[in-house]
C-alpha positions in Angstrom: -62.4 -7.5 -14.7 -64.4 -4.5 -15.7 -64.7 -5.7 -19.1 -65.6 -9.1 -18.0 -68.4 -8.0 -15.7 -69.8 -5.9 -18.5 -69.8 -8.2 -20.9 -71.4 -10.6 -18.6 -74.4 -8.3 -17.9 -74.9 -7.6 -21.5 -75.3 -11.2 -22.3 -77.8 -11.7 -19.5 -80.0 -8.6 -20.5 -80.3 -10.3 -23.7 -81.0 -13.3 -22.5 -84.0 -11.9 -20.2 -85.2 -9.8 -23.4 -85.2 -13.1 -25.7 -87.0 -15.0 -23.0 -89.6 -12.4 -23.0 -90.0 -12.3 -26.3 -90.4 -15.8 -26.5 -87.2 -16.0 -28.5 -85.0 -18.9 -28.4 -81.9 -18.4 -26.1 -78.5 -18.1 -27.9 -75.6 -20.0 -26.5 -73.7 -18.1 -24.1 -70.1 -17.4 -25.3 -68.1 -19.1 -22.7 -64.8 -19.0 -24.7 -64.8 -15.2 -25.2 -65.9 -14.6 -21.4 -62.8 -16.9 -20.2 -60.5 -15.0 -22.5 -61.8 -11.7 -21.0 -61.3 -13.0 -17.5 -57.6 -14.3 -18.0 -56.9 -10.8 -19.7 -58.0 -9.0 -16.6 -56.2 -11.2 -14.5 -52.9 -10.9 -16.4 -53.3 -7.4 -16.1 -53.9 -7.2 -12.5 -50.7 -9.7 -12.4 -48.6 -7.3 -14.0 -49.7 -4.0 -12.2 -48.3 -6.1 -9.1 -45.0 -7.4 -10.3 -44.1 -3.9 -12.1 -40.7 -3.2 -10.9 -40.8 -0.4 -8.2 -37.8 2.6 -8.0 -36.2 0.3 -5.2 -36.0 -2.6 -7.6 -34.6 -0.5 -10.5 -32.0 1.0 -8.1 -30.8 -2.7 -6.9 -30.5 -3.9 -10.3 -28.3 -1.3 -11.3 -26.1 -1.5 -8.2 -25.8 -5.4 -9.4 -24.8 -4.5 -12.8 -22.0 -2.6 -11.7 -20.8 -4.9 -8.9 -20.8 -8.6 -10.7 -24.2 -9.4 -10.0 -23.7 -8.9 -6.3 -25.0 -5.9 -3.9 -22.6 -3.9 -1.7 -22.6 -4.6 1.6 -24.2 -1.2 2.4 -27.2 -1.9 0.7 -29.9 -2.8 3.4 -32.9 -5.2 2.1 -36.5 -4.1 2.8 -36.4 -5.7 7.0 -33.5 -3.6 7.2 -31.1 -6.5 7.3 -27.5 -6.4 5.6 -27.6 -8.5 2.6 -24.2 -8.9 2.9 -22.7 -10.4 6.1 -19.5 -10.8 7.5 -17.3 -13.5 5.1 -17.5 -17.0 6.1 -14.4 -18.4 7.8 -12.3 -20.2 5.2 -12.5 -23.8 5.4 -9.9 -26.0 7.4 -6.7 -27.3 5.5 -7.0 -31.0 4.9 -4.8 -33.1 7.0 -1.3 -33.1 6.5 -1.6 -29.8 4.5 1.6 -27.8 5.1 1.5 -24.1 3.6 4.2 -23.3 1.5 7.1 -21.0 3.2 7.9 -18.0 1.3 11.3 -17.2 1.9 12.6 -13.6 0.9 16.3 -13.6 -0.1 17.8 -10.2 0.5 20.4 -9.1 -2.0 24.1 -8.7 -0.9 25.5 -5.4 -0.5 27.7 -4.4 -3.0 31.3 -4.8 -2.9 33.6 -1.9 -1.3 35.5 0.0 -3.6 39.1 -1.0 -4.0 41.6 1.0 -1.6 43.4 2.6 -4.4 40.6 4.2 -5.7 39.2 5.5 -2.5 42.7 7.2 -1.8 42.8 8.8 -5.4 39.0 9.8 -5.3 39.7 11.7 -2.1 42.9 13.1 -3.4 41.2 14.9 -6.2 38.2 15.7 -4.1 35.9 13.9 -5.8 34.8 11.3 -3.5 31.7 9.3 -3.4 29.6 8.4 -0.1 30.9 4.7 -0.8 34.3 6.2 -0.4 33.7 8.1 2.6 31.9 5.1 4.1 34.8 2.7 3.4 37.6 5.0 4.9 35.2 5.2 8.1 35.0 1.4 8.0 38.4 0.5 7.8 39.1 3.6 10.7 36.7 1.7 12.8 38.9 -1.5 12.2 41.9 0.3 13.6 43.8 0.4 10.3 46.4 3.0 10.3 46.2 4.1 6.8 42.5 4.7 7.0 43.0 6.2 10.6 45.0 8.9 9.4 43.4 9.4 6.1 40.2 10.5 8.1 42.0 12.4 10.1 43.4 14.6 7.1 39.8 14.7 5.8 38.5 15.7 9.1 41.4 18.4 9.3 40.9 19.9 5.8 37.1 19.6 5.2 37.5 17.1 2.3 34.5 15.0 1.8 33.4 15.6 5.2 32.8 18.3 7.5 35.9 19.8 8.9 36.4 19.1 12.6 39.8 19.9 14.0 39.1 18.1 17.8 37.9 15.0 15.9 41.1 15.1 13.3 43.2 15.8 16.7 41.7 12.7 18.3 42.0 10.7 15.2 45.6 11.5 14.6 46.5 10.6 18.0 44.8 7.3 17.5 47.0 7.0 14.4 50.1 7.5 16.3 49.0 5.0 18.8 48.8 2.3 15.6 52.4 3.3 14.7 51.7 5.5 11.6 54.7 7.4 10.7 54.5 11.6 11.2 51.1 11.0 13.1 52.2 12.8 16.4 53.7 15.6 14.4 50.4 16.1 12.7 48.5 16.0 15.7 50.7 18.8 17.2 50.2 20.9 14.0 46.4 20.6 14.4 46.4 21.0 18.0 47.8 24.4 17.4 45.5 25.4 15.0 42.5 24.8 17.3 41.0 27.6 19.5 42.1 27.9 23.3 38.7 26.6 24.0 39.1 23.6 21.9 43.0 22.9 23.2 41.6 23.1 27.1 39.0 20.2 26.1 41.3 17.8 23.8 44.6 17.9 25.8 47.4 16.6 24.2 47.6 12.6 24.9 51.5 12.3 24.6 
């Protein structure tokens, strides 16, 4: 705008001096003046549209977030640019979502009883062997009850517990296991007086 004004003043002064001297007034370069005004206007618009630090910051965030501004960024009016997500559209009539069924793997089969007895006799029992003895003893299987009583009496694969061994031998006796009564008496004699008073002979 300043260059255009200076050029206009120069043209006007030249015209006045020419008229005073009786010279012929030359034609005004309108095209040149228009170009100057256009250039001044463009420079003014570029100054207005120049990016601010805020714009540069937002552009960098958009590049880092696939063209979207994060929800914590506020615009100049203090309103969040990203509001709550819109609710999903309703399903079409007759639509039924697929049912997801999770199938659980079946538990591994129990180890064979012969393997369990051999492992315990060799003091090489694994947790699954002990679990199988306890499972069978809970089902009142006489041989398993007798074996678990022996394990409790001697501390093999389980913690040693004479009162529990005594009760297990008494249970085996009721199930008809041979020699279970004699073993229960032997365990009873090995217990302390306090344990004997708490146990009492069931036969």
